[in-house]
Amino acid sequence: MSDFVKKTIVSKYDIDFRKFQTISPVNRNLQGFKSDFTLLDVPKKSFVVCSSGSMNYTKGTDIFLQIAKNVIHEAKLDNPIYFVWVGKDGNVDIRNHFLNDIKKMELDSNVIVVPNTDTIINYFYESDVFLLASREESFSMVAMENAMLGNPVVCFDKGNGTNEFINNENGSVVPYLDIDAASNAILEMYYDAELFNKKSVAIKKMAVQLVNG
């Protein structure tokens, strides 16, 4: 379990913390992963921000769209930004609102929604940044998989165990549900290629160390 889960259980049930042990989750080893095909139909110079998960309140689908709106409106014509959400399972009402909101917010040209797929790693591989918009996560496996691919992760500072391995050196940890801060974190990497590359190298190095123990 993550430190976040351990602390939550200890505080809620008053259990001796010495009875718990933090264990890193088992992930698919993506070291050296290469994709033989392209799934995203976007211009070559595009900057791609990916998220994934079921359509539910906890995963922050509404947060994802608010951040996407802020960021997309700042994009340069010669370097467009695309936001990709992988996963359509979950609450039907939330999914319908999500899809309708994309149109109402006039984001349908830059937001791509992909059904649940066995080739999700390929979408991660074609992305630049992973946005963890979740309100709560025990330990995000997809965030770790993106880290192994060198995708800096943007996440919130409360409600999940992800920031046990994500920091501002290899990604961005922003205040809980702070839309502007998350948007700015993505835009900083979008505008500053050197900063993006530095974080990409750092997060991949961290992920490899965790996987190899």
JSON list of C-alpha atoms in Angstrom, two decimals:
[
{"chain": "A", "resi": 1, "resn": "MET", "atom": "CA", "xyz": [0.00, 0.00, 0.00]},
{"chain": "A", "resi": 2, "resn": "SER", "atom": "CA", "xyz": [1.04, 3.62, -0.36]},
{"chain": "A", "resi": 3, "resn": "ASP", "atom": "CA", "xyz": [1.93, 5.89, 2.56]},
{"chain": "A", "resi": 4, "resn": "PHE", "atom": "CA", "xyz": [-1.27, 7.80, 1.83]},
{"chain": "A", "resi": 5, "resn": "VAL", "atom": "CA", "xyz": [-3.40, 4.69, 2.37]},
{"chain": "A", "resi": 6, "resn": "LYS", "atom": "CA", "xyz": [-1.46, 3.70, 5.49]},
{"chain": "A", "resi": 7, "resn": "LYS", "atom": "CA", "xyz": [-1.91, 7.12, 7.08]},
{"chain": "A", "resi": 8, "resn": "THR", "atom": "CA", "xyz": [-5.61, 7.17, 6.21]},
{"chain": "A", "resi": 9, "resn": "ILE", "atom": "CA", "xyz": [-6.26, 3.75, 7.79]},
{"chain": "A", "resi": 10, "resn": "VAL", "atom": "CA", "xyz": [-4.21, 4.56, 10.89]},
{"chain": "A", "resi": 11, "resn": "SER", "atom": "CA", "xyz": [-5.98, 7.89, 11.48]},
{"chain": "A", "resi": 12, "resn": "LYS", "atom": "CA", "xyz": [-9.47, 6.56, 10.80]},
{"chain": "A", "resi": 13, "resn": "TYR", "atom": "CA", "xyz": [-9.30, 3.28, 12.71]},
{"chain": "A", "resi": 14, "resn": "ASP", "atom": "CA", "xyz": [-6.61, 4.07, 15.29]},
{"chain": "A", "resi": 15, "resn": "ILE", "atom": "CA", "xyz": [-4.49, 1.06, 14.31]},
{"chain": "A", "resi": 16, "resn": "ASP", "atom": "CA", "xyz": [-0.83, 0.81, 15.27]},
{"chain": "A", "resi": 17, "resn": "PHE", "atom": "CA", "xyz": [1.12, 2.08, 12.24]},
{"chain": "A", "resi": 18, "resn": "ARG", "atom": "CA", "xyz": [3.87, -0.46, 12.95]},
{"chain": "A", "resi": 19, "resn": "LYS", "atom": "CA", "xyz": [1.54, -3.19, 11.72]},
{"chain": "A", "resi": 20, "resn": "PHE", "atom": "CA", "xyz": [1.67, -1.75, 8.21]},
{"chain": "A", "resi": 21, "resn": "GLN", "atom": "CA", "xyz": [4.34, -1.83, 5.57]},
{"chain": "A", "resi": 22, "resn": "THR", "atom": "CA", "xyz": [4.55, 0.35, 2.49]},
{"chain": "A", "resi": 23, "resn": "ILE", "atom": "CA", "xyz": [5.04, -1.79, -0.62]},
{"chain": "A", "resi": 24, "resn": "SER", "atom": "CA", "xyz": [5.46, -0.41, -4.12]},
{"chain": "A", "resi": 25, "resn": "PRO", "atom": "CA", "xyz": [2.88, -1.83, -6.55]},
{"chain": "A", "resi": 26, "resn": "VAL", "atom": "CA", "xyz": [3.82, -4.24, -9.29]},
{"chain": "A", "resi": 27, "resn": "ASN", "atom": "CA", "xyz": [3.82, -2.54, -12.68]},
{"chain": "A", "resi": 28, "resn": "ARG", "atom": "CA", "xyz": [4.32, -3.67, -16.22]},
{"chain": "A", "resi": 29, "resn": "ASN", "atom": "CA", "xyz": [7.99, -3.21, -17.02]},
{"chain": "A", "resi": 30, "resn": "LEU", "atom": "CA", "xyz": [7.98, -0.66, -19.82]},
{"chain": "A", "resi": 31, "resn": "GLN", "atom": "CA", "xyz": [11.72, -0.06, -19.99]},
{"chain": "A", "resi": 32, "resn": "GLY", "atom": "CA", "xyz": [12.68, 0.19, -23.63]},
{"chain": "A", "resi": 33, "resn": "PHE", "atom": "CA", "xyz": [9.04, 0.14, -24.81]},
{"chain": "A", "resi": 34, "resn": "LYS", "atom": "CA", "xyz": [8.60, 1.23, -28.41]},
{"chain": "A", "resi": 35, "resn": "SER", "atom": "CA", "xyz": [5.38, 1.51, -30.37]},
{"chain": "A", "resi": 36, "resn": "ASP", "atom": "CA", "xyz": [5.32, 0.12, -33.90]},
{"chain": "A", "resi": 37, "resn": "PHE", "atom": "CA", "xyz": [2.24, 2.10, -34.91]},
{"chain": "A", "resi": 38, "resn": "THR", "atom": "CA", "xyz": [0.55, 5.46, -34.36]},
{"chain": "A", "resi": 39, "resn": "LEU", "atom": "CA", "xyz": [-2.91, 5.78, -32.86]},
{"chain": "A", "resi": 40, "resn": "LEU", "atom": "CA", "xyz": [-3.38, 9.53, -32.45]},
{"chain": "A", "resi": 41, "resn": "ASP", "atom": "CA", "xyz": [-4.23, 11.48, -35.60]},
{"chain": "A", "resi": 42, "resn": "VAL", "atom": "CA", "xyz": [-2.61, 14.78, -34.58]},
{"chain": "A", "resi": 43, "resn": "PRO", "atom": "CA", "xyz": [0.05, 17.01, -36.20]},
{"chain": "A", "resi": 44, "resn": "LYS", "atom": "CA", "xyz": [3.65, 15.94, -35.55]},
{"chain": "A", "resi": 45, "resn": "LYS", "atom": "CA", "xyz": [4.52, 19.06, -33.54]},
{"chain": "A", "resi": 46, "resn": "SER", "atom": "CA", "xyz": [1.57, 18.64, -31.19]},
{"chain": "A", "resi": 47, "resn": "PHE", "atom": "CA", "xyz": [1.90, 18.62, -27.41]},
{"chain": "A", "resi": 48, "resn": "VAL", "atom": "CA", "xyz": [-0.27, 15.82, -25.99]},
{"chain": "A", "resi": 49, "resn": "VAL", "atom": "CA", "xyz": [-1.61, 15.66, -22.44]},
{"chain": "A", "resi": 50, "resn": "CYS", "atom": "CA", "xyz": [-3.13, 12.30, -21.54]},
{"chain": "A", "resi": 51, "resn": "SER", "atom": "CA", "xyz": [-5.44, 11.14, -18.75]},
{"chain": "A", "resi": 52, "resn": "SER", "atom": "CA", "xyz": [-7.24, 7.87, -18.21]},
{"chain": "A", "resi": 53, "resn": "GLY", "atom": "CA", "xyz": [-9.79, 6.16, -16.03]},
{"chain": "A", "resi": 54, "resn": "SER", "atom": "CA", "xyz": [-13.45, 5.36, -15.56]},
{"chain": "A", "resi": 55, "resn": "MET", "atom": "CA", "xyz": [-16.07, 8.04, -16.01]},
{"chain": "A", "resi": 56, "resn": "ASN", "atom": "CA", "xyz": [-16.78, 8.95, -12.39]},
{"chain": "A", "resi": 57, "resn": "TYR", "atom": "CA", "xyz": [-16.57, 11.84, -9.96]},
{"chain": "A", "resi": 58, "resn": "THR", "atom": "CA", "xyz": [-13.50, 10.48, -8.20]},
{"chain": "A", "resi": 59, "resn": "LYS", "atom": "CA", "xyz": [-11.43, 10.39, -11.38]},
{"chain": "A", "resi": 60, "resn": "GLY", "atom": "CA", "xyz": [-12.04, 14.10, -11.92]},
{"chain": "A", "resi": 61, "resn": "THR", "atom": "CA", "xyz": [-13.42, 14.15, -15.44]},
{"chain": "A", "resi": 62, "resn": "ASP", "atom": "CA", "xyz": [-14.81, 17.63, -14.76]},
{"chain": "A", "resi": 63, "resn": "ILE", "atom": "CA", "xyz": [-11.42, 18.81, -13.47]},
{"chain": "A", "resi": 64, "resn": "PHE", "atom": "CA", "xyz": [-9.76, 17.42, -16.60]},
{"chain": "A", "resi": 65, "resn": "LEU", "atom": "CA", "xyz": [-11.98, 19.52, -18.87]},
{"chain": "A", "resi": 66, "resn": "GLN", "atom": "CA", "xyz": [-11.48, 22.71, -16.87]},
{"chain": "A", "resi": 67, "resn": "ILE", "atom": "CA", "xyz": [-7.72, 22.33, -17.07]},
{"chain": "A", "resi": 68, "resn": "ALA", "atom": "CA", "xyz": [-7.95, 21.44, -20.77]},
{"chain": "A", "resi": 69, "resn": "LYS", "atom": "CA", "xyz": [-9.93, 24.60, -21.47]},
{"chain": "A", "resi": 70, "resn": "ASN", "atom": "CA", "xyz": [-7.36, 26.81, -19.74]},
{"chain": "A", "resi": 71, "resn": "VAL", "atom": "CA", "xyz": [-4.42, 25.22, -21.50]},
{"chain": "A", "resi": 72, "resn": "ILE", "atom": "CA", "xyz": [-5.88, 24.85, -24.99]},
{"chain": "A", "resi": 73, "resn": "HIS", "atom": "CA", "xyz": [-6.76, 28.54, -25.15]},
{"chain": "A", "resi": 74, "resn": "GLU", "atom": "CA", "xyz": [-3.08, 29.37, -24.58]},
{"chain": "A", "resi": 75, "resn": "ALA", "atom": "CA", "xyz": [-1.73, 27.09, -27.30]},
{"chain": "A", "resi": 76, "resn": "LYS", "atom": "CA", "xyz": [0.19, 28.47, -30.26]},
{"chain": "A", "resi": 77, "resn": "LEU", "atom": "CA", "xyz": [-1.05, 27.72, -33.76]},
{"chain": "A", "resi": 78, "resn": "ASP", "atom": "CA", "xyz": [2.28, 26.19, -34.78]},
{"chain": "A", "resi": 79, "resn": "ASN", "atom": "CA", "xyz": [2.35, 23.92, -31.71]},
{"chain": "A", "resi": 80, "resn": "PRO", "atom": "CA", "xyz": [-1.22, 22.80, -30.92]},
{"chain": "A", "resi": 81, "resn": "ILE", "atom": "CA", "xyz": [-2.15, 21.08, -27.66]},
{"chain": "A", "resi": 82, "resn": "TYR", "atom": "CA", "xyz": [-4.38, 18.03, -27.46]},
{"chain": "A", "resi": 83, "resn": "PHE", "atom": "CA", "xyz": [-5.92, 16.46, -24.38]},
{"chain": "A", "resi": 84, "resn": "VAL", "atom": "CA", "xyz": [-6.66, 12.74, -24.56]},
{"chain": "A", "resi": 85, "resn": "TRP", "atom": "CA", "xyz": [-8.89, 10.82, -22.13]},
{"chain": "A", "resi": 86, "resn": "VAL", "atom": "CA", "xyz": [-8.66, 7.04, -22.40]},
{"chain": "A", "resi": 87, "resn": "GLY", "atom": "CA", "xyz": [-11.64, 5.15, -20.93]},
{"chain": "A", "resi": 88, "resn": "LYS", "atom": "CA", "xyz": [-15.40, 5.40, -21.32]},
{"chain": "A", "resi": 89, "resn": "ASP", "atom": "CA", "xyz": [-16.62, 2.87, -18.76]},
{"chain": "A", "resi": 90, "resn": "GLY", "atom": "CA", "xyz": [-18.28, 4.07, -15.58]},
{"chain": "A", "resi": 91, "resn": "ASN", "atom": "CA", "xyz": [-21.25, 6.27, -14.72]},
{"chain": "A", "resi": 92, "resn": "VAL", "atom": "CA", "xyz": [-23.49, 6.81, -17.75]},
{"chain": "A", "resi": 93, "resn": "ASP", "atom": "CA", "xyz": [-24.71, 10.24, -16.63]},
{"chain": "A", "resi": 94, "resn": "ILE", "atom": "CA", "xyz": [-21.18, 11.49, -15.98]},
{"chain": "A", "resi": 95, "resn": "ARG", "atom": "CA", "xyz": [-20.04, 10.17, -19.36]},
{"chain": "A", "resi": 96, "resn": "ASN", "atom": "CA", "xyz": [-22.92, 11.94, -21.14]},
{"chain": "A", "resi": 97, "resn": "HIS", "atom": "CA", "xyz": [-22.21, 15.20, -19.30]},
{"chain": "A", "resi": 98, "resn": "PHE", "atom": "CA", "xyz": [-18.51, 14.84, -20.11]},
{"chain": "A", "resi": 99, "resn": "LEU", "atom": "CA", "xyz": [-19.09, 14.36, -23.83]},
{"chain": "A", "resi": 100, "resn": "ASN", "atom": "CA", "xyz": [-21.67, 17.16, -23.99]},
{"chain": "A", "resi": 101, "resn": "ASP", "atom": "CA", "xyz": [-19.43, 19.52, -22.01]},
{"chain": "A", "resi": 102, "resn": "ILE", "atom": "CA", "xyz": [-16.65, 19.03, -24.54]},
{"chain": "A", "resi": 103, "resn": "LYS", "atom": "CA", "xyz": [-18.95, 20.38, -27.25]},
{"chain": "A", "resi": 104, "resn": "LYS", "atom": "CA", "xyz": [-20.43, 23.17, -25.13]},
{"chain": "A", "resi": 105, "resn": "MET", "atom": "CA", "xyz": [-16.97, 24.30, -24.05]},
{"chain": "A", "resi": 106, "resn": "GLU", "atom": "CA", "xyz": [-15.92, 24.23, -27.73]},
{"chain": "A", "resi": 107, "resn": "LEU", "atom": "CA", "xyz": [-13.09, 21.81, -27.04]},
{"chain": "A", "resi": 108, "resn": "ASP", "atom": "CA", "xyz": [-14.07, 19.10, -29.51]},
{"chain": "A", "resi": 109, "resn": "SER", "atom": "CA", "xyz": [-11.24, 20.02, -31.89]},
{"chain": "A", "resi": 110, "resn": "ASN", "atom": "CA", "xyz": [-8.58, 19.47, -29.23]},
{"chain": "A", "resi": 111, "resn": "VAL", "atom": "CA", "xyz": [-10.03, 16.92, -26.79]},
{"chain": "A", "resi": 112, "resn": "ILE", "atom": "CA", "xyz": [-9.98, 13.28, -27.84]},
{"chain": "A", "resi": 113, "resn": "VAL", "atom": "CA", "xyz": [-11.92, 10.59, -25.98]},
{"chain": "A", "resi": 114, "resn": "VAL", "atom": "CA", "xyz": [-10.84, 6.99, -26.51]},
{"chain": "A", "resi": 115, "resn": "PRO", "atom": "CA", "xyz": [-12.86, 3.93, -25.40]},
{"chain": "A", "resi": 116, "resn": "ASN", "atom": "CA", "xyz": [-11.28, 1.40, -23.04]},
{"chain": "A", "resi": 117, "resn": "THR", "atom": "CA", "xyz": [-8.54, -0.35, -24.97]},
{"chain": "A", "resi": 118, "resn": "ASP", "atom": "CA", "xyz": [-5.81, -2.96, -24.64]},
{"chain": "A", "resi": 119, "resn": "THR", "atom": "CA", "xyz": [-3.41, -0.57, -26.37]},
{"chain": "A", "resi": 120, "resn": "ILE", "atom": "CA", "xyz": [-3.54, 2.11, -23.67]},
{"chain": "A", "resi": 121, "resn": "ILE", "atom": "CA", "xyz": [0.27, 2.03, -23.29]},
{"chain": "A", "resi": 122, "resn": "ASN", "atom": "CA", "xyz": [0.57, 3.08, -26.92]},
{"chain": "A", "resi": 123, "resn": "TYR", "atom": "CA", "xyz": [-1.49, 6.19, -26.18]},
{"chain": "A", "resi": 124, "resn": "PHE", "atom": "CA", "xyz": [0.75, 6.95, -23.22]},
{"chain": "A", "resi": 125, "resn": "TYR", "atom": "CA", "xyz": [3.78, 6.46, -25.47]},
{"chain": "A", "resi": 126, "resn": "GLU", "atom": "CA", "xyz": [2.44, 9.06, -27.92]},
{"chain": "A", "resi": 127, "resn": "SER", "atom": "CA", "xyz": [1.81, 11.57, -25.12]},
{"chain": "A", "resi": 128, "resn": "ASP", "atom": "CA", "xyz": [4.08, 14.17, -23.55]},
{"chain": "A", "resi": 129, "resn": "VAL", "atom": "CA", "xyz": [2.52, 14.72, -20.12]},
{"chain": "A", "resi": 130, "resn": "PHE", "atom": "CA", "xyz": [0.17, 12.70, -17.93]},
{"chain": "A", "resi": 131, "resn": "LEU", "atom": "CA", "xyz": [-2.48, 14.64, -16.01]},
{"chain": "A", "resi": 132, "resn": "LEU", "atom": "CA", "xyz": [-3.77, 12.84, -12.92]},
{"chain": "A", "resi": 133, "resn": "ALA", "atom": "CA", "xyz": [-6.98, 14.78, -12.28]},
{"chain": "A", "resi": 134, "resn": "SER", "atom": "CA", "xyz": [-8.26, 12.33, -9.65]},
{"chain": "A", "resi": 135, "resn": "ARG", "atom": "CA", "xyz": [-9.71, 13.55, -6.40]},
{"chain": "A", "resi": 136, "resn": "GLU", "atom": "CA", "xyz": [-8.53, 10.34, -4.75]},
{"chain": "A", "resi": 137, "resn": "GLU", "atom": "CA", "xyz": [-6.15, 7.51, -5.64]},
{"chain": "A", "resi": 138, "resn": "SER", "atom": "CA", "xyz": [-4.52, 4.88, -3.45]},
{"chain": "A", "resi": 139, "resn": "PHE", "atom": "CA", "xyz": [-1.56, 4.61, -5.85]},
{"chain": "A", "resi": 140, "resn": "SER", "atom": "CA", "xyz": [-1.92, 5.45, -9.53]},
{"chain": "A", "resi": 141, "resn": "MET", "atom": "CA", "xyz": [-0.59, 2.61, -11.65]},
{"chain": "A", "resi": 142, "resn": "VAL", "atom": "CA", "xyz": [-1.09, 4.59, -14.85]},
{"chain": "A", "resi": 143, "resn": "ALA", "atom": "CA", "xyz": [0.91, 7.48, -13.42]},
{"chain": "A", "resi": 144, "resn": "MET", "atom": "CA", "xyz": [3.78, 5.08, -12.74]},
{"chain": "A", "resi": 145, "resn": "GLU", "atom": "CA", "xyz": [3.51, 3.62, -16.24]},
{"chain": "A", "resi": 146, "resn": "ASN", "atom": "CA", "xyz": [3.71, 7.11, -17.73]},
{"chain": "A", "resi": 147, "resn": "ALA", "atom": "CA", "xyz": [6.70, 7.81, -15.52]},
{"chain": "A", "resi": 148, "resn": "MET", "atom": "CA", "xyz": [8.45, 4.75, -16.95]},
{"chain": "A", "resi": 149, "resn": "LEU", "atom": "CA", "xyz": [7.84, 6.17, -20.43]},
{"chain": "A", "resi": 150, "resn": "GLY", "atom": "CA", "xyz": [9.30, 9.52, -19.42]},
{"chain": "A", "resi": 151, "resn": "ASN", "atom": "CA", "xyz": [6.03, 11.46, -19.26]},
{"chain": "A", "resi": 152, "resn": "PRO", "atom": "CA", "xyz": [6.09, 14.04, -16.44]},
{"chain": "A", "resi": 153, "resn": "VAL", "atom": "CA", "xyz": [3.01, 13.71, -14.20]},
{"chain": "A", "resi": 154, "resn": "VAL", "atom": "CA", "xyz": [0.90, 16.62, -12.97]},
{"chain": "A", "resi": 155, "resn": "CYS", "atom": "CA", "xyz": [-1.11, 15.73, -9.84]},
{"chain": "A", "resi": 156, "resn": "PHE", "atom": "CA", "xyz": [-2.70, 17.23, -6.73]},
{"chain": "A", "resi": 157, "resn": "ASP", "atom": "CA", "xyz": [-1.00, 17.31, -3.34]},
{"chain": "A", "resi": 158, "resn": "LYS", "atom": "CA", "xyz": [-3.82, 15.67, -1.36]},
{"chain": "A", "resi": 159, "resn": "GLY", "atom": "CA", "xyz": [-6.00, 12.64, -1.88]},
{"chain": "A", "resi": 160, "resn": "ASN", "atom": "CA", "xyz": [-3.54, 10.22, -3.44]},
{"chain": "A", "resi": 161, "resn": "GLY", "atom": "CA", "xyz": [-0.30, 8.32, -3.01]},
{"chain": "A", "resi": 162, "resn": "THR", "atom": "CA", "xyz": [1.14, 9.46, -6.32]},
{"chain": "A", "resi": 163, "resn": "ASN", "atom": "CA", "xyz": [3.11, 12.35, -4.89]},
{"chain": "A", "resi": 164, "resn": "GLU", "atom": "CA", "xyz": [5.20, 9.82, -3.00]},
{"chain": "A", "resi": 165, "resn": "PHE", "atom": "CA", "xyz": [7.18, 9.45, -6.22]},
{"chain": "A", "resi": 166, "resn": "ILE", "atom": "CA", "xyz": [6.15, 12.60, -8.11]},
{"chain": "A", "resi": 167, "resn": "ASN", "atom": "CA", "xyz": [7.71, 15.94, -7.17]},
{"chain": "A", "resi": 168, "resn": "ASN", "atom": "CA", "xyz": [8.37, 19.29, -8.78]},
{"chain": "A", "resi": 169, "resn": "GLU", "atom": "CA", "xyz": [11.71, 18.08, -10.10]},
{"chain": "A", "resi": 170, "resn": "ASN", "atom": "CA", "xyz": [10.26, 15.29, -12.22]},
{"chain": "A", "resi": 171, "resn": "GLY", "atom": "CA", "xyz": [6.66, 16.49, -12.60]},
{"chain": "A", "resi": 172, "resn": "SER", "atom": "CA", "xyz": [4.37, 18.93, -10.83]},
{"chain": "A", "resi": 173, "resn": "VAL", "atom": "CA", "xyz": [2.51, 18.54, -7.54]},
{"chain": "A", "resi": 174, "resn": "VAL", "atom": "CA", "xyz": [-0.04, 21.35, -7.24]},
{"chain": "A", "resi": 175, "resn": "PRO", "atom": "CA", "xyz": [-2.53, 22.35, -4.51]},
{"chain": "A", "resi": 176, "resn": "TYR", "atom": "CA", "xyz": [-5.64, 20.18, -4.31]},
{"chain": "A", "resi": 177, "resn": "LEU", "atom": "CA", "xyz": [-8.10, 20.94, -7.12]},
{"chain": "A", "resi": 178, "resn": "ASP", "atom": "CA", "xyz": [-6.22, 24.12, -8.06]},
{"chain": "A", "resi": 179, "resn": "ILE", "atom": "CA", "xyz": [-7.20, 24.39, -11.72]},
{"chain": "A", "resi": 180, "resn": "ASP", "atom": "CA", "xyz": [-4.99, 27.38, -12.45]},
{"chain": "A", "resi": 181, "resn": "ALA", "atom": "CA", "xyz": [-1.92, 25.82, -10.85]},
{"chain": "A", "resi": 182, "resn": "ALA", "atom": "CA", "xyz": [-2.35, 22.57, -12.78]},
{"chain": "A", "resi": 183, "resn": "SER", "atom": "CA", "xyz": [-2.90, 24.50, -16.02]},
{"chain": "A", "resi": 184, "resn": "ASN", "atom": "CA", "xyz": [0.20, 26.60, -15.43]},
{"chain": "A", "resi": 185, "resn": "ALA", "atom": "CA", "xyz": [2.27, 23.51, -14.65]},
{"chain": "A", "resi": 186, "resn": "ILE", "atom": "CA", "xyz": [1.37, 22.04, -18.04]},
{"chain": "A", "resi": 187, "resn": "LEU", "atom": "CA", "xyz": [1.93, 25.34, -19.86]},
{"chain": "A", "resi": 188, "resn": "GLU", "atom": "CA", "xyz": [5.37, 25.72, -18.28]},
{"chain": "A", "resi": 189, "resn": "MET", "atom": "CA", "xyz": [6.46, 22.44, -19.85]},
{"chain": "A", "resi": 190, "resn": "TYR", "atom": "CA", "xyz": [4.71, 23.32, -23.10]},
{"chain": "A", "resi": 191, "resn": "TYR", "atom": "CA", "xyz": [6.55, 26.63, -23.44]},
{"chain": "A", "resi": 192, "resn": "ASP", "atom": "CA", "xyz": [9.92, 25.49, -22.04]},
{"chain": "A", "resi": 193, "resn": "ALA", "atom": "CA", "xyz": [11.31, 22.49, -23.92]},
{"chain": "A", "resi": 194, "resn": "GLU", "atom": "CA", "xyz": [14.42, 22.40, -21.73]},
{"chain": "A", "resi": 195, "resn": "LEU", "atom": "CA", "xyz": [12.31, 22.20, -18.55]},
{"chain": "A", "resi": 196, "resn": "PHE", "atom": "CA", "xyz": [10.13, 19.50, -20.09]},
{"chain": "A", "resi": 197, "resn": "ASN", "atom": "CA", "xyz": [13.13, 17.41, -21.14]},
{"chain": "A", "resi": 198, "resn": "LYS", "atom": "CA", "xyz": [14.73, 17.78, -17.70]},
{"chain": "A", "resi": 199, "resn": "LYS", "atom": "CA", "xyz": [11.57, 16.54, -15.97]},
{"chain": "A", "resi": 200, "resn": "SER", "atom": "CA", "xyz": [11.13, 13.75, -18.49]},
{"chain": "A", "resi": 201, "resn": "VAL", "atom": "CA", "xyz": [14.62, 12.40, -17.85]},
{"chain": "A", "resi": 202, "resn": "ALA", "atom": "CA", "xyz": [14.20, 12.74, -14.07]},
{"chain": "A", "resi": 203, "resn": "ILE", "atom": "CA", "xyz": [10.86, 10.93, -13.88]},
{"chain": "A", "resi": 204, "resn": "LYS", "atom": "CA", "xyz": [12.01, 8.07, -16.07]},
{"chain": "A", "resi": 205, "resn": "LYS", "atom": "CA", "xyz": [15.13, 7.65, -13.93]},
{"chain": "A", "resi": 206, "resn": "MET", "atom": "CA", "xyz": [13.00, 7.60, -10.77]},
{"chain": "A", "resi": 207, "resn": "ALA", "atom": "CA", "xyz": [10.60, 5.03, -12.23]},
{"chain": "A", "resi": 208, "resn": "VAL", "atom": "CA", "xyz": [13.41, 2.71, -13.30]},
{"chain": "A", "resi": 209, "resn": "GLN", "atom": "CA", "xyz": [14.90, 2.85, -9.81]},
{"chain": "A", "resi": 210, "resn": "LEU", "atom": "CA", "xyz": [11.55, 1.95, -8.23]},
{"chain": "A", "resi": 211, "resn": "VAL", "atom": "CA", "xyz": [10.89, -0.91, -10.65]},
{"chain": "A", "resi": 212, "resn": "ASN", "atom": "CA", "xyz": [14.36, -2.36, -10.18]},
{"chain": "A", "resi": 213, "resn": "GLY", "atom": "CA", "xyz": [14.17, -1.97, -6.40]}
]
